[in-house]
mmCIF file of C-alpha atoms in Angstrom:
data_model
loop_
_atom_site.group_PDB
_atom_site.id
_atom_site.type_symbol
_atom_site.label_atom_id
_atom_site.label_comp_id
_atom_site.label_asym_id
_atom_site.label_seq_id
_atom_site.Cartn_x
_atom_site.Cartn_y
_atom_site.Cartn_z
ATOM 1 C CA UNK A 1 14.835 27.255 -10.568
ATOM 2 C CA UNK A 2 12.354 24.831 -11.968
ATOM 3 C CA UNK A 3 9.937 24.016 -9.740
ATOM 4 C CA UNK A 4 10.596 20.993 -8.227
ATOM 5 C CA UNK A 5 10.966 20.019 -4.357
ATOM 6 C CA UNK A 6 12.199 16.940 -2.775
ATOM 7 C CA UNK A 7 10.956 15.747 0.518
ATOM 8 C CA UNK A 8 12.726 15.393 3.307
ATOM 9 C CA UNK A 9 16.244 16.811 2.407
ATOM 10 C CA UNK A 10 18.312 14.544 4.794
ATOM 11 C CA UNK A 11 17.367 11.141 6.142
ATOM 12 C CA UNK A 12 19.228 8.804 8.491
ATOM 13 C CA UNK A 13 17.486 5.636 8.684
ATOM 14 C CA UNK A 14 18.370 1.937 9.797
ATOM 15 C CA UNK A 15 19.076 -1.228 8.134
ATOM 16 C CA UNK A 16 16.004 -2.981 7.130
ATOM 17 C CA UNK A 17 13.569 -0.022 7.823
ATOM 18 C CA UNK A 18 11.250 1.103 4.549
ATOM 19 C CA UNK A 19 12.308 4.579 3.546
ATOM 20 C CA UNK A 20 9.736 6.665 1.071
ATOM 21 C CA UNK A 21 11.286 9.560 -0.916
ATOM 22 C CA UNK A 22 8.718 12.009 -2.577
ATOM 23 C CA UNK A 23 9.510 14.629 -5.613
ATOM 24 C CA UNK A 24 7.026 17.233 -6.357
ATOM 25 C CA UNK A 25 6.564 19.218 -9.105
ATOM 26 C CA UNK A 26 4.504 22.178 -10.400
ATOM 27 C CA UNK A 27 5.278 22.471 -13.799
ATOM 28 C CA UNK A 28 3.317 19.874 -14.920
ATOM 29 C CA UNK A 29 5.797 17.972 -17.155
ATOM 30 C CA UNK A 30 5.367 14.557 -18.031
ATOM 31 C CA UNK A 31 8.149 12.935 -17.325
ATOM 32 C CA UNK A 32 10.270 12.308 -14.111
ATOM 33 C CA UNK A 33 13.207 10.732 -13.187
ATOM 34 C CA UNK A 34 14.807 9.374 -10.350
ATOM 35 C CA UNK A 35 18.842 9.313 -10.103
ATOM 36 C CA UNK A 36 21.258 8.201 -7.465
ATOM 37 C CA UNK A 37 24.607 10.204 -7.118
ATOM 38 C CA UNK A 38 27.404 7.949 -5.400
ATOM 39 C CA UNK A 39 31.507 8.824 -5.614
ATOM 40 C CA UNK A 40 32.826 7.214 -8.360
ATOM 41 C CA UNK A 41 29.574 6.442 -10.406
ATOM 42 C CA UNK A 42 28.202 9.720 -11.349
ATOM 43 C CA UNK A 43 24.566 9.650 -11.602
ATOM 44 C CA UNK A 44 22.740 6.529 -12.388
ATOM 45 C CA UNK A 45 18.797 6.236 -13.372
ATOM 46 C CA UNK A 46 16.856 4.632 -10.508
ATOM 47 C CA UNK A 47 13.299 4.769 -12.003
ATOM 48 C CA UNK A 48 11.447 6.966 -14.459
ATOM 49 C CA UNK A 49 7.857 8.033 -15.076
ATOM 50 C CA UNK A 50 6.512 8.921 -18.789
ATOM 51 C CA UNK A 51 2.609 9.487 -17.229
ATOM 52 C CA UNK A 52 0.616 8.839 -14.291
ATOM 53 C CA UNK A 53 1.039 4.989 -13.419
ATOM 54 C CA UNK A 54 3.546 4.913 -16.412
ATOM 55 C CA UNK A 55 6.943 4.245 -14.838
ATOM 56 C CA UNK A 56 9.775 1.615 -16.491
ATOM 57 C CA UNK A 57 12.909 0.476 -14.747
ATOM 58 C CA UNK A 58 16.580 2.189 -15.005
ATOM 59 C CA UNK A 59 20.068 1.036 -14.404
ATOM 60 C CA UNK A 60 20.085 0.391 -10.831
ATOM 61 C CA UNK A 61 16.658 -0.454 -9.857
ATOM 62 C CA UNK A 62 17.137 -3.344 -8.009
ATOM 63 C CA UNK A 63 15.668 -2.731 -4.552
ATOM 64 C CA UNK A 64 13.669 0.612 -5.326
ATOM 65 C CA UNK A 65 9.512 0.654 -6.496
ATOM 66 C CA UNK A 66 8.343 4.128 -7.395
ATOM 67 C CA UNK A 67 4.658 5.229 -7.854
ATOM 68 C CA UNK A 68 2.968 8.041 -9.909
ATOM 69 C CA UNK A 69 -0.689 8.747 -9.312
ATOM 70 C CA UNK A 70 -0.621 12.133 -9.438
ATOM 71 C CA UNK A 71 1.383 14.387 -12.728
ATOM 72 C CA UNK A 72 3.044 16.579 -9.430
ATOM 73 C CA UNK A 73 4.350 13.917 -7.465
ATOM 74 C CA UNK A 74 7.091 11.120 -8.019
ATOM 75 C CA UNK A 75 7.605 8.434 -4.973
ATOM 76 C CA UNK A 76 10.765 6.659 -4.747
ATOM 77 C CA UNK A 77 10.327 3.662 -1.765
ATOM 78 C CA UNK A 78 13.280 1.469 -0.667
ATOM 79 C CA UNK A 79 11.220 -1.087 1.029
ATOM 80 C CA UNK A 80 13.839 -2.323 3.294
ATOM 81 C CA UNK A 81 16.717 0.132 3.428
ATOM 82 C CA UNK A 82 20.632 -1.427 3.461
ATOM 83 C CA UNK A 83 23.888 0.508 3.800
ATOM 84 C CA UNK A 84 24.440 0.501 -0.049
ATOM 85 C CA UNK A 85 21.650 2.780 -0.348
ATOM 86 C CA UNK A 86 23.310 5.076 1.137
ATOM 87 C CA UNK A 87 23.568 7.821 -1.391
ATOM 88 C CA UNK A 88 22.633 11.324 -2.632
ATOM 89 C CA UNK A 89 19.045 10.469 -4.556
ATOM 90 C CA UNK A 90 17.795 13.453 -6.988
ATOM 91 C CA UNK A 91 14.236 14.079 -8.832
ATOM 92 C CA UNK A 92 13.997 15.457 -12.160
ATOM 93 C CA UNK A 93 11.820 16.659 -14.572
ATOM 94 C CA UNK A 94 11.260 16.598 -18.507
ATOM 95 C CA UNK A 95 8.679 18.363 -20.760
ATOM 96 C CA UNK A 96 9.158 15.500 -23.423
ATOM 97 C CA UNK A 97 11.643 12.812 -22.682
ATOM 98 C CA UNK A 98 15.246 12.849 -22.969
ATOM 99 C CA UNK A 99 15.613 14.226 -26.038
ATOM 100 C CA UNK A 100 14.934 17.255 -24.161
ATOM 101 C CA UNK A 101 16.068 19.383 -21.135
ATOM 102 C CA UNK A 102 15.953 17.993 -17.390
ATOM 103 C CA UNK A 103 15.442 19.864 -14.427
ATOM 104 C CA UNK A 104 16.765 18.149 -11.199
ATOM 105 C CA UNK A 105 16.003 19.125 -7.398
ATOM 106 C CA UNK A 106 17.589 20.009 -4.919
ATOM 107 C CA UNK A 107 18.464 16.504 -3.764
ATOM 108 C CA UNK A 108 18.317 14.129 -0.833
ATOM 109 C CA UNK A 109 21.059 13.093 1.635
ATOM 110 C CA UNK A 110 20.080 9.601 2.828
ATOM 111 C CA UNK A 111 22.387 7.808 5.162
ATOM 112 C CA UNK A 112 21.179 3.705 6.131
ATOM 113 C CA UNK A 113 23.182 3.033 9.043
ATOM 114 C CA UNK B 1 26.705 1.213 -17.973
ATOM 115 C CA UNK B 2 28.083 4.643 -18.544
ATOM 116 C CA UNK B 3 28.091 5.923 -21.799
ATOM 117 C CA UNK B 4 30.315 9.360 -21.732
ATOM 118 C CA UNK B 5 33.497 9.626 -20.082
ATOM 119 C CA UNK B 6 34.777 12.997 -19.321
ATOM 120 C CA UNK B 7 38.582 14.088 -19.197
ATOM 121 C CA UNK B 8 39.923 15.296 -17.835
ATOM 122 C CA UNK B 9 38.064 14.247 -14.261
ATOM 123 C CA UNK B 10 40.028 17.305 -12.578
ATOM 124 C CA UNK B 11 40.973 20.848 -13.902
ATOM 125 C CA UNK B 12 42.211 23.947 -12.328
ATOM 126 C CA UNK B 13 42.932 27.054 -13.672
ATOM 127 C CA UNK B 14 43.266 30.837 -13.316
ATOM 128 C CA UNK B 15 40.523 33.080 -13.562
ATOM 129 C CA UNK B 16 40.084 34.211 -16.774
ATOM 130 C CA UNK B 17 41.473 31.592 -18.267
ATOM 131 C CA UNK B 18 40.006 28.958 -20.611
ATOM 132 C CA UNK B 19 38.354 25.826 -19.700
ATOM 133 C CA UNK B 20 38.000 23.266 -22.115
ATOM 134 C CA UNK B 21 36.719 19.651 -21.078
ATOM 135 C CA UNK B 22 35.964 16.653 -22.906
ATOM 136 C CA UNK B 23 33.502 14.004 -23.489
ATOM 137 C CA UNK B 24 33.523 10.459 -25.516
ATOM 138 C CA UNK B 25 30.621 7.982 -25.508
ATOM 139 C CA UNK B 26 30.649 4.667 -27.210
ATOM 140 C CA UNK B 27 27.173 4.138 -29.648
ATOM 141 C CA UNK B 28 24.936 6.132 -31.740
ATOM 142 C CA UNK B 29 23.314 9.193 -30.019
ATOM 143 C CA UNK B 30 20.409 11.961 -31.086
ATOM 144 C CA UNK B 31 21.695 14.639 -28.811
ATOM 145 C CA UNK B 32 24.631 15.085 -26.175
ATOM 146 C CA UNK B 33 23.750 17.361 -22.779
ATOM 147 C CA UNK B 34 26.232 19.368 -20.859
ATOM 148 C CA UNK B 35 25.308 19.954 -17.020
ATOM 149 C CA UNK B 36 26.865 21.658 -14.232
ATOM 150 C CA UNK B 37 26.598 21.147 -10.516
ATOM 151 C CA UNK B 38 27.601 23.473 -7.477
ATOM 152 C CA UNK B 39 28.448 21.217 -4.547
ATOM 153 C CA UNK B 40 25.653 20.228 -2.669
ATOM 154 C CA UNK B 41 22.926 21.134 -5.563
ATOM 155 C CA UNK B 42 21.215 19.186 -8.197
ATOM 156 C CA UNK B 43 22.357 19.498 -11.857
ATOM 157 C CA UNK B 44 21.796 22.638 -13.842
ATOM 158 C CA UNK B 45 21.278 22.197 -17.978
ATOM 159 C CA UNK B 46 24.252 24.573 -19.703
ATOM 160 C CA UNK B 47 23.277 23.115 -23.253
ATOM 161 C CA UNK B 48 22.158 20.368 -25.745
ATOM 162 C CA UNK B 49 23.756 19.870 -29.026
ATOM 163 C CA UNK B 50 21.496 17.298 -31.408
ATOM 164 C CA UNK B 51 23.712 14.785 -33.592
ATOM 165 C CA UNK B 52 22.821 17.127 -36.657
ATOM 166 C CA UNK B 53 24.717 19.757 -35.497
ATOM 167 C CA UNK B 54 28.892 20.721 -35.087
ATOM 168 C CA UNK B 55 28.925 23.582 -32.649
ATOM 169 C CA UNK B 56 26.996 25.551 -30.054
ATOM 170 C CA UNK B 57 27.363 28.827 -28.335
ATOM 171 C CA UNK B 58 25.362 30.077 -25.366
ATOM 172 C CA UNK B 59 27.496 32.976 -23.917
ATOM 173 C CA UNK B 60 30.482 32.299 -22.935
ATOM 174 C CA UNK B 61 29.952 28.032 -23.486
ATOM 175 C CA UNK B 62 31.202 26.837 -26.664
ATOM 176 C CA UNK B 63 30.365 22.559 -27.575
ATOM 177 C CA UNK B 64 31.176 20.918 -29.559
ATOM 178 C CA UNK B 65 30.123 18.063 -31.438
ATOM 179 C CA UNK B 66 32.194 15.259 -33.679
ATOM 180 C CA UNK B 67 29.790 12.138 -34.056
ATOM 181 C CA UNK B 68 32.679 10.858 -36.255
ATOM 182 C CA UNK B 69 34.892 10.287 -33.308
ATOM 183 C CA UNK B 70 32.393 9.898 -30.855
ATOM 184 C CA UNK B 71 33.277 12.982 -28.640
ATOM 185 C CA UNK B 72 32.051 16.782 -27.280
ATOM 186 C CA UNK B 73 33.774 19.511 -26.067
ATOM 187 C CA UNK B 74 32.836 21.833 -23.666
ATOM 188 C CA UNK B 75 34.702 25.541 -23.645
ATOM 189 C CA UNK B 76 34.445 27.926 -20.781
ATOM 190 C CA UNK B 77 35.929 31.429 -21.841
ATOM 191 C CA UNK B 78 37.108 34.073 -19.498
ATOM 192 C CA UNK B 79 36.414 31.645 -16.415
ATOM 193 C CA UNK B 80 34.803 33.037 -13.249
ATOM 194 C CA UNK B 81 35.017 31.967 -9.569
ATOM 195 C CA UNK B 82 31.402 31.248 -10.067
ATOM 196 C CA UNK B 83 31.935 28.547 -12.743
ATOM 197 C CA UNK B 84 33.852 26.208 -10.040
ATOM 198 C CA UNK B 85 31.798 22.812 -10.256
ATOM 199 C CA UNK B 86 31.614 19.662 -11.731
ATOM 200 C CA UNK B 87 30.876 19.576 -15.008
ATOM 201 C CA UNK B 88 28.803 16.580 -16.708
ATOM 202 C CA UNK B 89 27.870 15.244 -20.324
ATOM 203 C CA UNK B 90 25.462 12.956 -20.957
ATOM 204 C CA UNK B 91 23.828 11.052 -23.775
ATOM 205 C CA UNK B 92 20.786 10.018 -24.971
ATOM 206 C CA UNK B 93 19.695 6.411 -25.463
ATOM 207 C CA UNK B 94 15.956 4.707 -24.838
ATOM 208 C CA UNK B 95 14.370 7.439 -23.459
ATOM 209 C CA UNK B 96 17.129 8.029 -20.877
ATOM 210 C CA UNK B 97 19.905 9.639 -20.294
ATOM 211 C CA UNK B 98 23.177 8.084 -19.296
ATOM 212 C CA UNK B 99 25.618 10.794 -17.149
ATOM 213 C CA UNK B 100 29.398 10.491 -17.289
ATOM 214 C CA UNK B 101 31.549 10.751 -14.085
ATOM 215 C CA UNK B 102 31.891 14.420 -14.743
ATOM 216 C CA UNK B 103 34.968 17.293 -14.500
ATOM 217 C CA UNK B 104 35.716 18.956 -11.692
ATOM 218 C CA UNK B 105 36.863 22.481 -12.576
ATOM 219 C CA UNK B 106 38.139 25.337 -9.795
ATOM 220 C CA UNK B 107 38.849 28.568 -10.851
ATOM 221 C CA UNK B 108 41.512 30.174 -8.506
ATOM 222 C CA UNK B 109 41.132 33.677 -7.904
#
């Protein structure tokens, strides 16, 4: 496996608390990626990253902020967490872009009750 | 918006058998990407065809690729128990890629 950790693996939180997911990588590629993975949708693009304090909006990034200040690490904050978040949220990785290989994580179970 | 659309969104079959699933997107891509996911793990990258190209093999995968009629193919031959998972395409557009719903395929012993 590629390697890439996500941080924590399972989260219950409440409705209206801030939530921080972190992805971590050590194979210093330049671009990351943040997807969602819901029943019925697949997996939609959150955020991405193309460089440290590069990052540009996906499909469905209403409600998230990410930050990159470091190449390893890729935060995903919801700042106040509702029950549509709920959802199975996954890091990946990319040596150059989409024209190109990802690697995804493990994922991350958050529940927003 | 989701670009590829696999079908079927459910296969079973006997071990040993063939697999074959498919995948249509809508515009213009460079490349299509077949993943597969075990339940409960991220995505793993099977292969990626470019839009240059007909047909890939990486062992016992097979894609396809007809930019004429919009659609991929993914072949499994001599299925395992192991290759139970979902199975997804996705395309390339803007420096992103856009995932279809996936396949489910289970391989009965």
């Amino acid at each position: 496996d590629a390697g890439i950790t996500q941080s924590p693996r399972h989260k219950v939180t409440e409705t209206g608390t801030p939530v921080t997911l972190r992805c971590h990588q050590t194979e210093n590629h330049r671009y990351m990626y943040w997807y969602r993975q819901d029943p019925g949708h697949g997996l939609r693009l959150i955020h991405y990253s193309y460089g440290v304090k590069d990052t540009d909006k996906g499909e469905v990034s209403d409600g998230y902020s990410v930050s990159r200040s470091k190449t390893e690490d890729f935060l995903l904050t919801l700042e106040s967490a509702t029950s549509s978040q709920t959802s199975v949220y996954f890091c990946a990785i990319s040596a150059a872009g989409s024209s190109y290989e990802q690697y995804f994580g493990p994922g991350t179970r958050l529940t927003v009750t | 918006s989701q670009q590829g659309e696999e079908d079927p969104q459910a296969l079973s079959i006997q071990e040993g058998e063939n697999a074959t699933m498919n995948c249509s997107y809508k515009t213009s891509i460079n490349n299509l990407q077949w993943y597969r996911q075990n339940s409960g793990r991220g995505l793993v990258h099977l292969i990626l065809i470019r839009s240059n190209e007909r047909e890939k093999h990486s062992g016992r995968l097979r894609v396809t690729l007809d930019t004429s009629k919009k659609s991929s193919s993914l072949l499994i031959t001599a299925s395992r128990a192991a290759d139970t998972a979902s199975y997804f395409c996705a395309t390339e557009g803007a420096q992103k890629l856009v995932f279809g719903q996936g396949t489910r395929l289970t391989i009965n012993p």
